[in-house]
Structures are given as structure tokens and as C-alpha cells.
Short mmCIF file of C-alpha atoms in Angstrom, two decimals:
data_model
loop_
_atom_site.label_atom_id
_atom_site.label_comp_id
_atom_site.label_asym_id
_atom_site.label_seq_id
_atom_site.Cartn_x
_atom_site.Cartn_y
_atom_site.Cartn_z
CA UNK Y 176 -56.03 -3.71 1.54
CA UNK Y 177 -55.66 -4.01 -2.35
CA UNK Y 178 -57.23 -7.27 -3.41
CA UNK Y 179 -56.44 -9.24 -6.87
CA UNK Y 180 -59.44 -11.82 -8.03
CA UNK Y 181 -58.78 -14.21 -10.60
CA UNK Y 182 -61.65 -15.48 -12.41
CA UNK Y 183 -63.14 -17.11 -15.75
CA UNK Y 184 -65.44 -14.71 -17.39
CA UNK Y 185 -67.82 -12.43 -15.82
CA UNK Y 186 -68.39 -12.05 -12.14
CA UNK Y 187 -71.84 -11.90 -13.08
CA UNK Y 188 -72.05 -15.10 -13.99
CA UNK Y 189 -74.97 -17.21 -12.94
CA UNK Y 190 -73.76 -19.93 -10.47
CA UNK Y 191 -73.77 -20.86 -7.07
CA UNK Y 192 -69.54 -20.11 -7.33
CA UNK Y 193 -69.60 -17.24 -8.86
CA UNK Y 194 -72.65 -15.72 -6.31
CA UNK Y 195 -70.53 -16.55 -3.42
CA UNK Y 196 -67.25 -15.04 -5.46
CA UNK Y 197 -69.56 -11.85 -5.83
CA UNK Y 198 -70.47 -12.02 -1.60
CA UNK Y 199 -67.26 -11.90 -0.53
CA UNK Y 200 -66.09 -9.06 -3.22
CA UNK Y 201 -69.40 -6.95 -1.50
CA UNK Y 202 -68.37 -7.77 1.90
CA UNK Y 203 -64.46 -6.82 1.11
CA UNK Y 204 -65.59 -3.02 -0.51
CA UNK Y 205 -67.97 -2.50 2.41
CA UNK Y 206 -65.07 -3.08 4.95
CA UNK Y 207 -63.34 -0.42 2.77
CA UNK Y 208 -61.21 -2.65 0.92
CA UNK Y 209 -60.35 -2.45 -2.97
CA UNK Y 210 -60.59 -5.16 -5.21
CA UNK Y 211 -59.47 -5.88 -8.45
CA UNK Y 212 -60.98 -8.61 -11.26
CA UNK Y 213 -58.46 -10.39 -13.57
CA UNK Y 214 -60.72 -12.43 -15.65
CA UNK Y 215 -58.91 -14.95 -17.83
CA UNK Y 216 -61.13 -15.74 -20.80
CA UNK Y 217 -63.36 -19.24 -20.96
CA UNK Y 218 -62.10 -21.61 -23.19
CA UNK Y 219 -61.19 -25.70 -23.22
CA UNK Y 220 -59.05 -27.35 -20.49
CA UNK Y 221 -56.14 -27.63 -22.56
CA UNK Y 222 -56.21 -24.20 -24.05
CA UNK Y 223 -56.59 -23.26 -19.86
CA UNK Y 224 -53.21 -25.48 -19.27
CA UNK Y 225 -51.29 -23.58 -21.90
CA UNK Y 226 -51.76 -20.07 -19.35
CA UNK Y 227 -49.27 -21.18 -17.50
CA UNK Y 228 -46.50 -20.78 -20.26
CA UNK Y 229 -47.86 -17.53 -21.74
CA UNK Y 230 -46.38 -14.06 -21.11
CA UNK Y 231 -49.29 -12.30 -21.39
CA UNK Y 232 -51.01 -13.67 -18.85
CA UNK Y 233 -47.97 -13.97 -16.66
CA UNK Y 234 -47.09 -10.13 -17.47
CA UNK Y 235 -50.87 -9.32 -16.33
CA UNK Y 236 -50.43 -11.09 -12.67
CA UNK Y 237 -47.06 -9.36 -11.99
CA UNK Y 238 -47.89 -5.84 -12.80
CA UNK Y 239 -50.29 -5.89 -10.08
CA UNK Y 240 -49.93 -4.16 -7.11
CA UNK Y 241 -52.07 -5.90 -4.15
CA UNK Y 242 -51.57 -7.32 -1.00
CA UNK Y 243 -53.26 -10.81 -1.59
CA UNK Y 244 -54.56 -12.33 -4.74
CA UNK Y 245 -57.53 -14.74 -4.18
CA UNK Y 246 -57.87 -17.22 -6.89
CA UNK Y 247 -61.37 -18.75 -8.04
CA UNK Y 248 -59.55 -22.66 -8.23
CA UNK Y 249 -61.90 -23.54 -11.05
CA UNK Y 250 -59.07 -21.83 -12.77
CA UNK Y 251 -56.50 -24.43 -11.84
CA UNK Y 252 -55.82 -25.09 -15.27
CA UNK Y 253 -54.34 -22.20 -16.06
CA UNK Y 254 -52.47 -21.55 -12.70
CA UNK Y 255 -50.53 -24.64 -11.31
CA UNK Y 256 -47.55 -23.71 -12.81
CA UNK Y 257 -47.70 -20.52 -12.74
CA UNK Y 258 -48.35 -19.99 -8.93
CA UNK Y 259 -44.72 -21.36 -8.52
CA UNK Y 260 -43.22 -18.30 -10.32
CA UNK Y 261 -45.00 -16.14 -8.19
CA UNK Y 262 -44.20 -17.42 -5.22
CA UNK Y 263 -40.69 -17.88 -6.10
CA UNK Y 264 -40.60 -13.65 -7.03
CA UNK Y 265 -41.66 -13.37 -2.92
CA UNK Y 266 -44.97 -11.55 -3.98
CA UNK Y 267 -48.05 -11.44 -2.16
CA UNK Y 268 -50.40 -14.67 -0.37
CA UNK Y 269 -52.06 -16.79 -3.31
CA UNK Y 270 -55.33 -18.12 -1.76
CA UNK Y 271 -57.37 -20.33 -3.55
CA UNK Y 272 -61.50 -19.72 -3.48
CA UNK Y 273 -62.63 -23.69 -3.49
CA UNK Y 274 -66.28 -24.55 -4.38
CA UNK Y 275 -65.44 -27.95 -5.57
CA UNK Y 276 -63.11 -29.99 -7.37
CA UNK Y 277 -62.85 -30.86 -11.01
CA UNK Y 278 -61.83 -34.09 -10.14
CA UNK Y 279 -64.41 -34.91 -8.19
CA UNK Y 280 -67.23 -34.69 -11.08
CA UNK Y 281 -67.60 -37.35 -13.15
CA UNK Y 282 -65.71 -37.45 -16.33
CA UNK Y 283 -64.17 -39.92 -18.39
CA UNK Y 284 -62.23 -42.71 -16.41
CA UNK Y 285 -58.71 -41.84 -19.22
CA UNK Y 286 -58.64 -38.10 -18.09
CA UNK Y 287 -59.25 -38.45 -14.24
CA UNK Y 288 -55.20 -39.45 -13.66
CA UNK Y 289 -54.37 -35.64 -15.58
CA UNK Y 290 -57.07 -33.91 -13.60
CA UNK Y 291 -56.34 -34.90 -10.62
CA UNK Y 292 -52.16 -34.53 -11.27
CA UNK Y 293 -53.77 -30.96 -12.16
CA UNK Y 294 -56.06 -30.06 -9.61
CA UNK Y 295 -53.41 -31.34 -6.59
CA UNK Y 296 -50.17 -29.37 -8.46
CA UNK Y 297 -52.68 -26.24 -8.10
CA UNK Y 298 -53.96 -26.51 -4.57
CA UNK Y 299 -49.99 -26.97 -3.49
CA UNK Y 300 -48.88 -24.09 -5.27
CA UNK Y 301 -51.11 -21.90 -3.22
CA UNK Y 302 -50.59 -20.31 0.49
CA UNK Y 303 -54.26 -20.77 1.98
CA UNK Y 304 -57.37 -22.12 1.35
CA UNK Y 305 -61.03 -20.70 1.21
CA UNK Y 306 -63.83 -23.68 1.67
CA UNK Y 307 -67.39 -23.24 1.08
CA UNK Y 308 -68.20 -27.21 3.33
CA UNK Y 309 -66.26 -29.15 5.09
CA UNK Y 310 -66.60 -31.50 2.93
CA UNK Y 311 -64.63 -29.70 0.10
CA UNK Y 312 -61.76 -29.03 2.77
CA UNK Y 313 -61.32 -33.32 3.57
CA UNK Y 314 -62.01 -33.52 -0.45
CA UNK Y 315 -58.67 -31.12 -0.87
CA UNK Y 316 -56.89 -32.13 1.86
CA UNK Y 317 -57.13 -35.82 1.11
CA UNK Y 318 -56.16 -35.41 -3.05
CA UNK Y 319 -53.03 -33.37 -1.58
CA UNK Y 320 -52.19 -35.38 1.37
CA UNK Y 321 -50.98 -31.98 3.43
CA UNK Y 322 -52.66 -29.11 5.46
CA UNK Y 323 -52.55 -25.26 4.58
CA UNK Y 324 -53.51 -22.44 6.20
CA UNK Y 325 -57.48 -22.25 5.43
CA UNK Y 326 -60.90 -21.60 6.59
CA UNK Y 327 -64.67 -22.90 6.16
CA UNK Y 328 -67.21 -20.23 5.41
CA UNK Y 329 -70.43 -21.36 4.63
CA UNK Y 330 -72.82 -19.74 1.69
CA UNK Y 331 -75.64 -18.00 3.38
CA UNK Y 332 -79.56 -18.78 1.87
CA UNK Y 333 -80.77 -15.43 2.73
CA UNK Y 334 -80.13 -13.47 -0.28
CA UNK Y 335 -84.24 -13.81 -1.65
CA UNK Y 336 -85.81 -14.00 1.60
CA UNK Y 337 -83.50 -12.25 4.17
CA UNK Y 338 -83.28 -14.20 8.02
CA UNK Y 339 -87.02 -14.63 8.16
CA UNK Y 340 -88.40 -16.86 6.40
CA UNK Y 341 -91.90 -17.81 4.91
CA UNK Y 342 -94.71 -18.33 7.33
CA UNK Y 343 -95.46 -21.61 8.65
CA UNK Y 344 -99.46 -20.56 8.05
CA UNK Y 345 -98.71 -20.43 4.15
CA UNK Y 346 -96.08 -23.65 4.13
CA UNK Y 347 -99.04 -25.45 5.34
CA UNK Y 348 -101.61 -24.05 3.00
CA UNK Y 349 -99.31 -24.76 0.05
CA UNK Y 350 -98.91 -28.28 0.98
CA UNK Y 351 -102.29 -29.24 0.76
CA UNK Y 352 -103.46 -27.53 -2.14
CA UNK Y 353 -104.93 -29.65 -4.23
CA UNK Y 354 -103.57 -30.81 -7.43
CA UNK Y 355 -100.25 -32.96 -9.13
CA UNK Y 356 -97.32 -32.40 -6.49
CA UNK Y 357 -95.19 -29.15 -8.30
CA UNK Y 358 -91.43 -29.94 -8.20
CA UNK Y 359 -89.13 -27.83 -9.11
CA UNK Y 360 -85.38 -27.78 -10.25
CA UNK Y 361 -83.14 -24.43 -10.48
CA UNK Y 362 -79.53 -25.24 -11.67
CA UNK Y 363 -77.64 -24.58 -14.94
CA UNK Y 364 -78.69 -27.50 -17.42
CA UNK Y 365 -75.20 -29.44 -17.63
CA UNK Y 366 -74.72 -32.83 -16.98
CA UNK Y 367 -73.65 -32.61 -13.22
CA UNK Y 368 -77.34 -31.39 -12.17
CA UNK Y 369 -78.70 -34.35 -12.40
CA UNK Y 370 -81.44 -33.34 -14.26
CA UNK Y 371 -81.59 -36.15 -17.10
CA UNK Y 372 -81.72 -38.12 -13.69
CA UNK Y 373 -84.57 -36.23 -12.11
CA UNK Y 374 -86.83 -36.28 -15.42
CA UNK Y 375 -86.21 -40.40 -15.24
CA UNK Y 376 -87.60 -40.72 -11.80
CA UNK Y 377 -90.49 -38.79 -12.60
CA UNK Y 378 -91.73 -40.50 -15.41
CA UNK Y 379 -91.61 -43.59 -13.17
CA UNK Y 380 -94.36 -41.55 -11.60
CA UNK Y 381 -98.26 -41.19 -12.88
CA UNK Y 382 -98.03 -38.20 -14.93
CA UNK Y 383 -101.43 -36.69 -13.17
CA UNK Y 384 -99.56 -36.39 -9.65
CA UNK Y 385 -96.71 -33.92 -10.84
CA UNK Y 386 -95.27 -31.27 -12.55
CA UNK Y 387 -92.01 -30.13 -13.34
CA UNK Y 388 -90.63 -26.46 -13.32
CA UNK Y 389 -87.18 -26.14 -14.21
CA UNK Y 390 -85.16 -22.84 -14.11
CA UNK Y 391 -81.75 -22.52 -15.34
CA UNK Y 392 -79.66 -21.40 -17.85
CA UNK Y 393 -80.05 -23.77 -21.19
CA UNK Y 394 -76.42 -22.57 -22.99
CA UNK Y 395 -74.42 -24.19 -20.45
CA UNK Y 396 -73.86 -27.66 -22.26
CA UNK Y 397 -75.72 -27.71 -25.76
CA UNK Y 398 -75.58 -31.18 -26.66
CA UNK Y 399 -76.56 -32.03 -23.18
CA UNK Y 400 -79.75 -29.67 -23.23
CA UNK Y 401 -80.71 -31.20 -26.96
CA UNK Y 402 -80.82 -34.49 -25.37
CA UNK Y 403 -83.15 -33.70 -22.68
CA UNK Y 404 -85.41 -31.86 -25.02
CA UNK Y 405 -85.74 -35.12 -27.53
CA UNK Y 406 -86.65 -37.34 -24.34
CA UNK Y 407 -88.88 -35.14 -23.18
CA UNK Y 408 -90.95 -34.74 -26.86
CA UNK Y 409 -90.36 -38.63 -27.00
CA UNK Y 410 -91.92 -39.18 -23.49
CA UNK Y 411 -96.15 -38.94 -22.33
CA UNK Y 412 -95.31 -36.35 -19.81
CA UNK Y 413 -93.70 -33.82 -21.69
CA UNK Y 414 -96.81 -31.97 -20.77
CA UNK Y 415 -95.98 -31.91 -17.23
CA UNK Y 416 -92.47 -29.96 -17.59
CA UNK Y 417 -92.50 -26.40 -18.31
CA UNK Y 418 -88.67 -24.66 -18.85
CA UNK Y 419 -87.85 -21.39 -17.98
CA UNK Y 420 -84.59 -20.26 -18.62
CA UNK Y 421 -82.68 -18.13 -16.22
CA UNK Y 422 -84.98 -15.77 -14.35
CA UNK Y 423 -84.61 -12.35 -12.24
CA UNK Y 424 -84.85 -12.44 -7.98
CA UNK Y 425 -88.54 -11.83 -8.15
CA UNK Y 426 -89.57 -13.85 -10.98
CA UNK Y 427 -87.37 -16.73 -8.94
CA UNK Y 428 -88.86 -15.84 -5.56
CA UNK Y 429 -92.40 -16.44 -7.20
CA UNK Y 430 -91.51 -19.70 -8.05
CA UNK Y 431 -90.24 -20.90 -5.27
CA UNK Y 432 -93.19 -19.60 -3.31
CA UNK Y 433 -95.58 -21.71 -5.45
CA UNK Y 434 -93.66 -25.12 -5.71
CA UNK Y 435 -94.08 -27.39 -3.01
CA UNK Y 436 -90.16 -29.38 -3.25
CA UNK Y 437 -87.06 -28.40 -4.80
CA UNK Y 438 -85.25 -31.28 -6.52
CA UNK Y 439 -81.67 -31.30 -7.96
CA UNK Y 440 -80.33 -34.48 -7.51
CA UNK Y 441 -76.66 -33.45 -8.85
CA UNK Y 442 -74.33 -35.85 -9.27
CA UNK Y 443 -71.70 -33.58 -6.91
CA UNK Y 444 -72.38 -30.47 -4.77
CA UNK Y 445 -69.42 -28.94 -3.00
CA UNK Y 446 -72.47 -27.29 -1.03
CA UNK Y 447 -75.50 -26.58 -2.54
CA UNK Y 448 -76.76 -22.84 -1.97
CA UNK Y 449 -79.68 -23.80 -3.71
CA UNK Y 450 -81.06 -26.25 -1.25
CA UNK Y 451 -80.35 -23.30 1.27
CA UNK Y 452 -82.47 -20.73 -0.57
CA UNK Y 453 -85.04 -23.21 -0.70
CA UNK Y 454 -85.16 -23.90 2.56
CA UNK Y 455 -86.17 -20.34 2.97
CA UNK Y 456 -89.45 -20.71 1.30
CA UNK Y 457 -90.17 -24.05 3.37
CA UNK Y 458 -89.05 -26.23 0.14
CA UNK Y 459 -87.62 -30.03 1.02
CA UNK Y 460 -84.84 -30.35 -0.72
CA UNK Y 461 -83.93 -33.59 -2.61
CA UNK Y 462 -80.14 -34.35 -3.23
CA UNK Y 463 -77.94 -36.82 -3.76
CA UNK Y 464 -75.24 -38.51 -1.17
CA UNK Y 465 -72.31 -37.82 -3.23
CA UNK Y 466 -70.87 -34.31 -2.20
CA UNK Y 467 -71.72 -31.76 0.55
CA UNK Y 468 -75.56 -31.88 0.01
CA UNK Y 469 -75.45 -33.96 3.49
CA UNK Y 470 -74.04 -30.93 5.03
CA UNK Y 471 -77.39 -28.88 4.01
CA UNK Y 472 -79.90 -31.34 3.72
CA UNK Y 473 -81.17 -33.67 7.04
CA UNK Y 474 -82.55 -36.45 5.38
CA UNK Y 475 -85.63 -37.48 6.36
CA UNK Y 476 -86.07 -34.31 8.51
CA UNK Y 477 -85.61 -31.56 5.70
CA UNK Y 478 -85.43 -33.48 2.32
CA UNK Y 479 -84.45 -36.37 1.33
CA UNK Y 480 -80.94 -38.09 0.07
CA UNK Y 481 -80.78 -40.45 -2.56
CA UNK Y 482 -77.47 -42.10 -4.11
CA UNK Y 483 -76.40 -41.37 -7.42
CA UNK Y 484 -78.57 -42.64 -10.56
CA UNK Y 485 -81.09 -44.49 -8.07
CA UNK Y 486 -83.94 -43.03 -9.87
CA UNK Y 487 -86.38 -46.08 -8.38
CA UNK Y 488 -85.39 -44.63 -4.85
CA UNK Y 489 -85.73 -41.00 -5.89
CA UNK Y 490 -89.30 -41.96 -7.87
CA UNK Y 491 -90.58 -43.14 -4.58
CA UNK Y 492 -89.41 -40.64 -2.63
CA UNK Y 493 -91.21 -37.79 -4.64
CA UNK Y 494 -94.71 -40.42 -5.30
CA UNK Y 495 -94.55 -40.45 -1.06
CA UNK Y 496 -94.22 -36.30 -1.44
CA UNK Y 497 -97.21 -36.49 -3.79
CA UNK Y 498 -99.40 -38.83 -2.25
CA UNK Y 499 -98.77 -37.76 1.19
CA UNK Y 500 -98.86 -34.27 2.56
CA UNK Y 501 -98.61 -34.88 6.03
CA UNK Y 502 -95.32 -35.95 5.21
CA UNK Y 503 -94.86 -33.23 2.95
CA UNK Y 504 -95.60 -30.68 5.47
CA UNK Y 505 -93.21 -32.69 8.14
CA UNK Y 506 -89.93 -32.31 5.87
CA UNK Y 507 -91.54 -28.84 4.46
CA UNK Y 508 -91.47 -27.43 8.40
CA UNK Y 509 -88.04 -29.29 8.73
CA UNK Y 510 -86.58 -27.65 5.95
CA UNK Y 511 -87.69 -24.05 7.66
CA UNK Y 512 -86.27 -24.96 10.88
CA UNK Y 513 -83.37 -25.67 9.34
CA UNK Y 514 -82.81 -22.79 7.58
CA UNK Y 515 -82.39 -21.11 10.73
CA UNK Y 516 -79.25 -23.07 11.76
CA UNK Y 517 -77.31 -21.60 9.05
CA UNK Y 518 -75.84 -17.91 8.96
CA UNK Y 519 -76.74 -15.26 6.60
CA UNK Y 520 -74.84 -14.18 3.64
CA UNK Y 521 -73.08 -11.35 5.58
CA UNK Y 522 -71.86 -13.49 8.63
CA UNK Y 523 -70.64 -16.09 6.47
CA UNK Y 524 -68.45 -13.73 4.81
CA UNK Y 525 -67.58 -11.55 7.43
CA UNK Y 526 -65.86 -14.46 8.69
CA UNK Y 527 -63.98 -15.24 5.24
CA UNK Y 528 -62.82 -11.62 5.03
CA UNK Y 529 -61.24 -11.68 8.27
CA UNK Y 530 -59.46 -14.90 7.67
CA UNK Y 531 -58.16 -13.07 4.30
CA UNK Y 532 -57.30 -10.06 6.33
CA UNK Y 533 -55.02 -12.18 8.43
CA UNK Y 534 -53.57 -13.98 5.89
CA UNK Y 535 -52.45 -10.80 4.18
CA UNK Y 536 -50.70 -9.42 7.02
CA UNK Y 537 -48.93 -12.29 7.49
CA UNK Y 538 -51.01 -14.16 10.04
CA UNK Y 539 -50.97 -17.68 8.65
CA UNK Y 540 -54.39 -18.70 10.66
#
């Protein structure tokens, strides 16, 4: 089977969408089948929209020969109208790759009506759809108010630690080490991470009973990133946060092994591998309700859920963390029996793949 992938950028790009774009491509060459990247270059949302009317870009999806092109839809933009052409030529299935929608992030309230209009022209235009939740298939299905063809395949958390993972021996240890409670955050620094959020519960906190580790890329969102650095130098604690940047597999499985809770309170996850991965080291997870974290995260059993922007409730959850490791090592133990409800990497998309198989030949599951 000769696969088409249409993408922003570099497959290599470091996300949570893009790692479970690069999953399925592995899982499709192992089963022998051949894919092809068309990456449409990154630029602004209106520059995206003006794809649809350009020849180049139209000339580039026709001339390929493949049985089924899977679309990444965070390039809706520059495919809504566009789709309808090539469906109209009688080519092969469009399915869409959906991590989460545009629409449902916050932006401001005068371009929601246009995003939305956007996203929903886009998601009709296509034959099938590829979910990462369930809670990003009701998010679709309710903006287009119909059904396609489509399929839920979960993001595995195994990709650091494999199925086993760490000890219960050394989850306890680590929870009762002695010293400031050591939280850490791994997410691209933009806006949606919540981590302007995070940095506002915590100094709600006495400095002495945590510190902050925060891994991510800092070139997402400039601006955004310069604010957080001039509230940090403006705040007592900026002692207590150390910065990282984007790290390799071991430096990141080092990390986790040493922190004692993961914290990303985003503002939406259309899953959350993160909160998976940490699971695998025995981390509690902290999210918010908004999104699919609830799908990952038990709260109260494996981490803890707190709404948007309710940094009082998400300062006392992490001041209970500190100040009690009994309950620390309750939702630590959680989060690694939890871990172990979810598949692996190569399940997950062993199941996608076979979904796309079927939908190439004509199957319609």
C-alpha cells in the first residue's frame, strides 16, 4: 500500500502530534507498506487558507500516486477546500489524523466563528477519521453534527520505559526523600501548556517546599516565553525553577526518574501522552478538566484534575503533594497501576494501521 502524509514541517518535530504521526509511519513501513511525506511549509493561518487556491500545492497532491492520503488536520487551513477537488477527481480515501481541534484552544472570542467555519468545512471534506481519545471523536463529531467512517487509537506511554515500568521499591524511596517536593513540567512553552498557570500556583506555595524543572522547547511562542522569564526574575522563587530546553530520551528519562509529580496543567489536551509517559516512572500527573486529560488521568487515584486557571485549587493540591507523602506515594502507586491499563505504542497503532488498511481497500469500517 502506497501511503501519502500531509504535514507542517518536519516529522521530527517535537510534539506529542507529531510523535504519534511518526508511530504510525514506523508501524506502516514495518507491515511493509510505503509512505510518502508532503510537508507544506509553517507559516500564519491566513497564509495556510490561501493553499487551497494555489496550483502548486494542488499540482503536488495530484501527481501522487498512493492508495490513501492521511492528513495531519492541524493542516485544515490549507485543505478544506481543497479536499473537495480531490474528491470530486474520484482519487484515493482522504483521512484526517486528529489530535485536537484548533477551535477548541482558546483564542480570541472575534476569530472563533472563522475557525470553527474552518475546522468543520475540513473534517467534512474528508472520508474517515483517525482519533487519538474519545474525547476528540464527540469534540469532531459534535462541531460537524454527522458521523464518518473513523477509529480511536490511543498513544501508547511506553516509548522511554517499554511495558514495565519503574519499581514500586524505588517509587517509594523517591517519595520520601527528603527535601522541597520536585515538580516537573515537559511541554513546548506556548500558551496552551499552562505553564504561566502552573508557575502562579506555585508561588502561592512556600518557596522551601518545591522546585520546578521544566523541559520543553522555548522557540515555540517568543513573546509568550519572554513573559514567563520577566515574572520569574520579578518573583522570590525564581531560584526554585531551573529550564532546560528540549532534551534527548536519556537525558528525559533521568528526569523523570528523579522528580516526584509531573504537572502540566494545559488549558486543552486532546490526550496527553505526556501524563502517560509519566505514569511510567510512577509520576502523578496533574491536569486540567478541560480536554481528554480525564481520559488518562484518575483523579484522586493517579493525579489530580483541576479546572482551568484555578491556581488556589492547583496550589493546594501540590502543598498536600509536598507536605504529605503518604499521599504522594498513594497517587504515585496509582499512577503505575494505571499505566498498565493502557496499550503500548505498537498495539495502539497496529490497530490504526488496520483501520487504514481497510479504508483503502474500500472497507468503510
Amino acid at each position: 500500500m502506497r501511503v501519502g502524509l500531509v504535514i507542517y514541517g518536519s516529522l521530527n518535530t517535537l510534539s506529542g502530534g507529531y510523535l504519534y504521526d511518526r508511530m504510525l509511519v514506523e508501524n506502516l513501513a514495518r507491515a511493509g507498506h510505503s509512505v510518502e511525506i508532503v510537508s507544506l511549509p509553517w507559516r500564519g493561518y491566513a497564509a495556510h487558507l490561501t493553499d487551497n487556491f494555489s496550483s502548486e500545492v494542488r499540482r503536488l497532491l495530484m501527481r501522487k500516486r498512493v492508495d490513501v492520503w492521511l492528513q495531519d488536520e492541524m493542516n485544515h487551513p490549507s485543505l478544506f477546500r481543497l479536499n473537495r477537488d480531490l474528491r470530486r477527481l474520484g482519487g484515493p480515501p482522504l483521512l484526517s489524523i486528529v489530535h485536537h481541534l484548533r477551535s477548541s484552544e482558546n483564542h480570541p472570542a472575534v476569530w472563533m466563528p472563522l475557525y470553527r467555519a474552518v475546522e468543520r468545512a475540513y473534517l467534512r471534506s474528508v472520508d474517515g477519521w483517525l482519533f487519538n481519545s474519545r474525547t476528540t471523536r464527540q469534540t469532531v463529531e459534535a462541531l460537524t453534527g454527522q458521523r464518518r467512517p473513523a477509529a480511536v487509537a490511543t498513544p501508547g506511554g511506553d516509548r522511554l520505559m517499554g511495558a514495565v515500568p519503574l519499581g514500586e521499591s524505588e517509587i517509594s524511596s523517591r517519595c520520601y526523600q527528603d527535601g522541597p517536593l520536585r515538580v516537573l513540567f515537559v511541554g513546548n512553552l506556548t500558551p496552551r501548556k499552562g505553564l504561566h498557570f502552573l508557575l502562579d500556583a506555585l508561588g502561592r506555595i512556600p518557596s522551601a517546599n518545591w522546585q520546578l524543572d521544566v523541559v520543553g522547547r522555548m522557540n515555540m511562542k517568543p513573546a509568550y516565553t519572554r513573559s514567563l522569564m520577566k515574572t520569574l526574575q520579578a518573583s522570590p522563587w525564581k531560584e526554585q525553577v531551573r529550564f532546560h530546553g528540549a532534551l534527548d530520551q536519556d537525558e528525559l528519562k533521568a528526569v523523570y526518574r528523579s522528580s516526584q509529580v509531573l504537572a502540566v496543567p494545559s488549558s486543552y489536551e486532546g490526550f496527553g501522552i505526556v501524563y502517560l509517559e509519566g505514569f511510567s516512572f510512577g509520576l502523578p500527573a496533574v491536569g486540567t478538566t478541560y480536554g481528554a486529560a480525564g481520559e488518562v488521568i484518575g483523579s484522586g487515584d493517579s493525579g489530580l484534575l483541576i479546572p482551568p486557571g484555578d491556581a488556589p485549587g492547583l496550589a493546594a493540591g501540590l502543598a498536600r503533594l509536598a507536605n504529605d507523602r503518604g499521599h504522594l506515594l498513594t497517587l504515585s502507586l496509582g499512577a503505575r497501576r494505571r499505566y498498565l491499563t493502557f496499550p503500548g505504542w505498537e498495539a495502539s497503532m497496529n490497530g490504526a494501521r488496520l483501520w487504514i488498511e481497510s479504508m483503502a481497500a474500500g472497507g468503510g469500517a
